Amino acid sequence: MAQTSSMKLLGARNMSCIVERMEWNNKMDLIAYGTEKGEVVIQRLNWQKIVTFPTPGEDVRVRSLSWQMDETLLAVGYSNGKVALLDAESGTIISGLIYEDDIKKVYFSKAINSKENLGTYTCNVKDKHRKFLPKLQPMTNIDPCLKTLDQKSFPKGSPCFLVVIMRSGKVHLLLLGALQAGSIDLTQHILHPQEFDVYDVRMNGDCNAIYALLRDGQELILLHFQNQVLQDCMAPMLELATHCAHILETKNYINDTQQCLTEAWETVQLEMDNKLTRYANSQPYGVISAHFLELHVFGFATFEVEEFLFETLSEKGFKKIANSVDLSLSNLQSVVFKQLNGAAINMFYFLNTIAGFGRMSHFFESLISPDVANEAMRACGAFVLKVHELQRTIDTLAYDMKLFHAWMIFTILRLSHQEIPDDLVLTEEENIAMADFICAMEPELDDRSDDEDELDSQSETPPPARSKFNLERVGQYLDNAYLTQPYPRDPMQLWEEMVAENECLSHCKLFVPHDTNLSLVQQRDKMFNAIDAVFHKPTESISGSFKVSSTVICNDLPPMEPGEDLRDKDIVTCSYYVNEAARSDMLACTISGQEAMILEFSRAGDDSVRCTRITLEPGLFTTSVPEDFCYLRFVDLQFYNESSLSILAQSINAGPGVRPHSFFIQFSLTAALNYSTQHRMGPLVKLSETTMSQSIHDIVDGAAFKGLDGFSDMLAVSGSRKVATVLSDRKRKMTIFEMEIEEEEDDTEMSQASFLDISKESVLAGVPDAEKQEA
């Protein structure tokens, strides 16, 4: 018999655009929804907007939304294959992932509760690095939209999996949103890949198995995969994933720091380009060094040099340029020494820790290859050496430029017969250094053969620009190309001399290699590739451990017409809930327009599944059911909590000129227990042949109906927040209800009739004035 229950209307709004996805936060009064424009909006229960995240591109749609349990972190899947982790509290993008296929769904699993005993690994070193490593300096030169520092780290809140489901059938698991913890291709486990669609893939409550609900030909099936690596190595995986998250953050910091380096270097070049480089480009290659050397050694200035010094430049103008260049070089030194060097040391610490994990083969054998981890550590050490090499190069350039600026001012004053301060007079050592700098302003290019010159003349590609003032001594480190002027070997460094004389030392794995020909960008990429190789093994081990333990045939599906898109004829809607109290996993899905199936998989060790099959149609012995309740179809469903299922149904018999109406149904799972069947989980379970549908009208105290005006499209509920949101009127109207109203609150309780006649003021809230007048 149909029942009625108490619900209170909190408000209704006509939205400015179509809403395609919505999801409630289970702890806070926050609801996130995605619009047709690809935007993600987070607002409170009182309609106050907290933050709006813009679309990542044109014609990009929001495919899925999922809140991390008890946190303000939101995972968003887009149609262009991008997955973004958004922080509603700070309004920032924590991280982003790019896949090559359209996203079906993304979600956070429940919090991982790793059981520990005497034979398991214990995670007790979380964030211990903060005791040893100084905090990385903030980067003031980075665009705030691209800034990743000072954001909360990946392992925020309780540890959990981020699951990314692709429309192609591939499923990716990420632990803490950072560690690639395996993947699976569902198309490899079905019989009809041409007639395939994936509806949902969920991790079980113990996070060691997954359920995959999909279409295989004309059958709706559920595949149950078990994974031994996830079952045996969860604690070591959490440890590895924590360090992986720190490594990813450090990689982002290094990338941002190199962007700061590039910007600072471009500032140096811009200051030089104002007058000096412009003059240098107007002279033939080699002439500047000859003229300046003649001026420095003999004190004689050519006409071109005098014109440049007194007409183009002046003492005051050159001092301004010198101060700007010195300041820019000082900023460059600070970025390399404080930020880049600090990030490289942090990275070495994390990789050294992972290499130490690899020595504990009992726990990490299936997750870490010691040789690969050691190679990544050596690559990081090589990056540290390259950072120090760049630091020495910048220091040398800064010293040379200060000397050059002092000499230029001294020369201008001397040629103009002005008084020269004593601090501008160069010492003998500085004069020698100045001569060397002038000679190196325009370095000699490599000798080229006549054949190479002829080939270059026939080529359409212009030859590379020749250096002026030899600034590329620093700039070459920021290009993705080999160094044209490697850093000269210091004869006072005995280790460098020893390595040069003994080639075997450079190939020994006990020492960190130092490739003098690589640029900083190349050395960084080499380190990143070595780090990525470290995390290939856990992905391969977990992916190879997925085994199908059971195939459950739920129901038959209508045949697919040739060339038909399954998404245009989608009748399957599903919802998932982990019941911790009963140690079971609950899955509800529609199997036809008027039938649904609720499955409860036990995790208590008995390998059983409880099935409840319901239909919206009246049964053979159903009596006293209003006519409006008899002809309904499923629109959406979601678990309200472990004992209730919220259903959105639509009338299917509205006559011409009659406005269709919908129903919100609160279905009691406790009342339906007497109508369920118990099954053993085996290799093949045919529920379609061993179960029968029960009308929800015949389940005593089973269903509570509330009528809603118009056509409803989507449902979002939260049992912990006691709220329900209904999307209607072609996904443009959002209505929020408060659930579980006490019987004493008769003055606030709404009857069925009031739901069918929601006040015109609330419906038209937010509607333009012109439309209100028409109404």
Steps between C-alpha positions, in 0.01 A plus 500: 500500500631844415596711800567871543783650701610841616717724284546875524567723203807715568501684170489483123696693242491528125864469396661726242610199292452126476637299793643165391647354821457566871639346817457571873788510744436240769630717787444868415207683350670522163358388168706495182343508156634509146340711231466454127779757457748271674508710818497350848314700764509434874230657714346469844158384605381863510599544131812701586767433236839413647712468189462447125765309309512590129485248219836350394423558132240566236217249455612310811230335711506394863461121510528424870535656845614335822583638844775345706352357819472766774717744304468807278686332212294445186596275208365607160508299179469683168408386150846590367663236721613737774459421869541791741521501879341821627520639852178677594657649812783683324335525158807353329582211269708249696605291203391378160524182297464465124370186328448438131138389522165638614432465872203292614533552874750595770452444871682469830479165676423472868782563742754218510514322833818294474503223757825458684641200683840361587556385144404821323687819421424798725487852355660723761713748305235721345629855450819422695687689229373826649741445790802491269417704192448878505175632359529595135490870428186644336527611138389857453554508124248232413149570380263421792292278270804280435641510851521163676690593815320563829217275388401199703693189414361203311458277808231727641263348751442129529688287244285378214505403132405726213337284231480627142263314266535558127221450248731266310490257795838578652510561873788673680564490875697774675589471866481836679434649158872466427631143466386313189374191680407280207256499212271255328347476154147364535470427127749215552251320725182502289367302204354783289735801492300648211190526723665626815435779746623556853253634755700498822815353655532504879757390756371283780505612862835331567660664191634167373238418233282682248149459359446590134144548372497494122320399185626194315294450185138476610577423864549721802778335698704571809863385515667449836881538490728403786854630543756325718752785494243747630407255772856424615684829445261777600715643781820510290299650215380781725859570600613503138203711390575761767854542370372495142270792587791694650706426188224625270473820703877544479489440123237771466714729711806434283299572184369824648850594614638450150220721373617763748855450372387553142309816594797637697736423213269666250508807725882501481487473123237774480716737703801423281293530183404858578827648377796260514367206298337733250838658434673160491256370238583794273869403486662212310577197708839534672532876459369586846756282678780655289387860557440454874833319544677782316327750724591307814866429415603812304236748616403581139131512404378469142242737360224239533584434866512872585168558327350211699642619834414869474196520274318175557606461862603731778652455844162534668324275248763231526488504881125442478552204266776363725280516809212326321722222367667451840160477671372249242811284540462517877141373470625223271761396757238496776261279303772245422660492843192513725219348298641269236779366719258448792254310279780280363611410853141419599464276197822318585372440854173345381670282239758386754215396731333303220831331422511401866151353474622290209745327732208372710405238242258321733260796481597687182613228260191533281505880514862619468795386288816592697712544186248737341467698824878534529522617138238767571700613801815526286307703241384733776859533621603594147228766501638639829845522338352677199328752728833576668662529158237752396553686827872532431429615143261769620748613766770530236272697269389729783864572589592562136203730441578708810859530379382592149260764632774656718739506206241656269427781747875549554550522121218751451640723773856471363404580140289796613792628713306485825630420845519125562415371851759273656253211536465479119871444440558131422777301657748302294309176568170663402657638181610151401152363577346784297718417201399136521132597518528726194673225304220258594220742405471344155630146527647324202256266329591141423697451180272395218584328176417641158244222446313601819500865396362403158225292660407791728479734203257263325289448812191713558564507875691815599826449689485552877558850627859565604569600857545856617667562839509119545182503710413148391746368754196512732219493244621168353413326828132596459467354149411142417826449309858401568729766642698687237747623760539237773622622834882488501658245727658655807861374536477562875223238533690177557191281464425634154859438399486147636176421312645645180809281531307184599200442273386200705400732786245683284327166425507368855153485653638586842561857385263764370565572130569854383424555134653834414333512156137492620300815567298547817177425313642176357633394839162571657317295237748216546434504874123510451516201262702305755246587771209392281673165449500446878120506508451269202543188711207553738279573201610183324477283813151616596367495142622144448343384825138575402314169455131449425357296787133519410269604217146601597240518223246757617254527212450510124528831320325610179702434184718775363424628154792527253677833539299592810673678785432318824498828686192610305303201631635466852252335739753403766546728800697381800612598848751350744529501880743341745322371812773490764271379779390191307837459320332496162505687168166614359429562132166619362435522128207527265477201267210632292270799492287365787729250674796541732731262683668552837803280563675467836838327491625365830860560606472287814662201329190304395519607129128564475289758323149608598275608211182707520320554171225762493264645243295819490205320342216375721508128579230242443365548852562871537195693625411860582773668296427846353499503124788748489721244678432220255675618185848610590853450373839548661685826438772486765585329828753547780569344836383738772667286767548131574127448564336728241510540125383828346326458164390756244216373281308652210142446385467337158126534433455876483232578242505778241520841661565348845818614671705194600589458862771320694524324832769495765494153657677413824537122490574309820765232451428359845137435407614328179723245676217246519467515121868447421680183394841371610757369249849355514768685305638256246668525161158564342188628675183538289278732700281562196380138523486455877329819618154652462390861518289621790274801468601779738127554565479153658790551742350603834639838608741469212446810288409858587383713204514876458368661185705760312367729233646473151764275354795423727837412354750429777533431870768571761456399863706498817390295798760653727383852413130394482444682171381412152530700180284447192589637158200562276363702209763383252774524763449871555319498835658384825278421799642419845309309769574429861442136590392314814274773636359410844125437525461779758596755237156498343523868422801451276404166350389502140223285364495329166278769352741772602779326312287502188443872543832643611464870567541723200741724688749218564473364150562840344788586732786622287282527185533824294226759555367464146432130554330572837259742331412240240434248778 
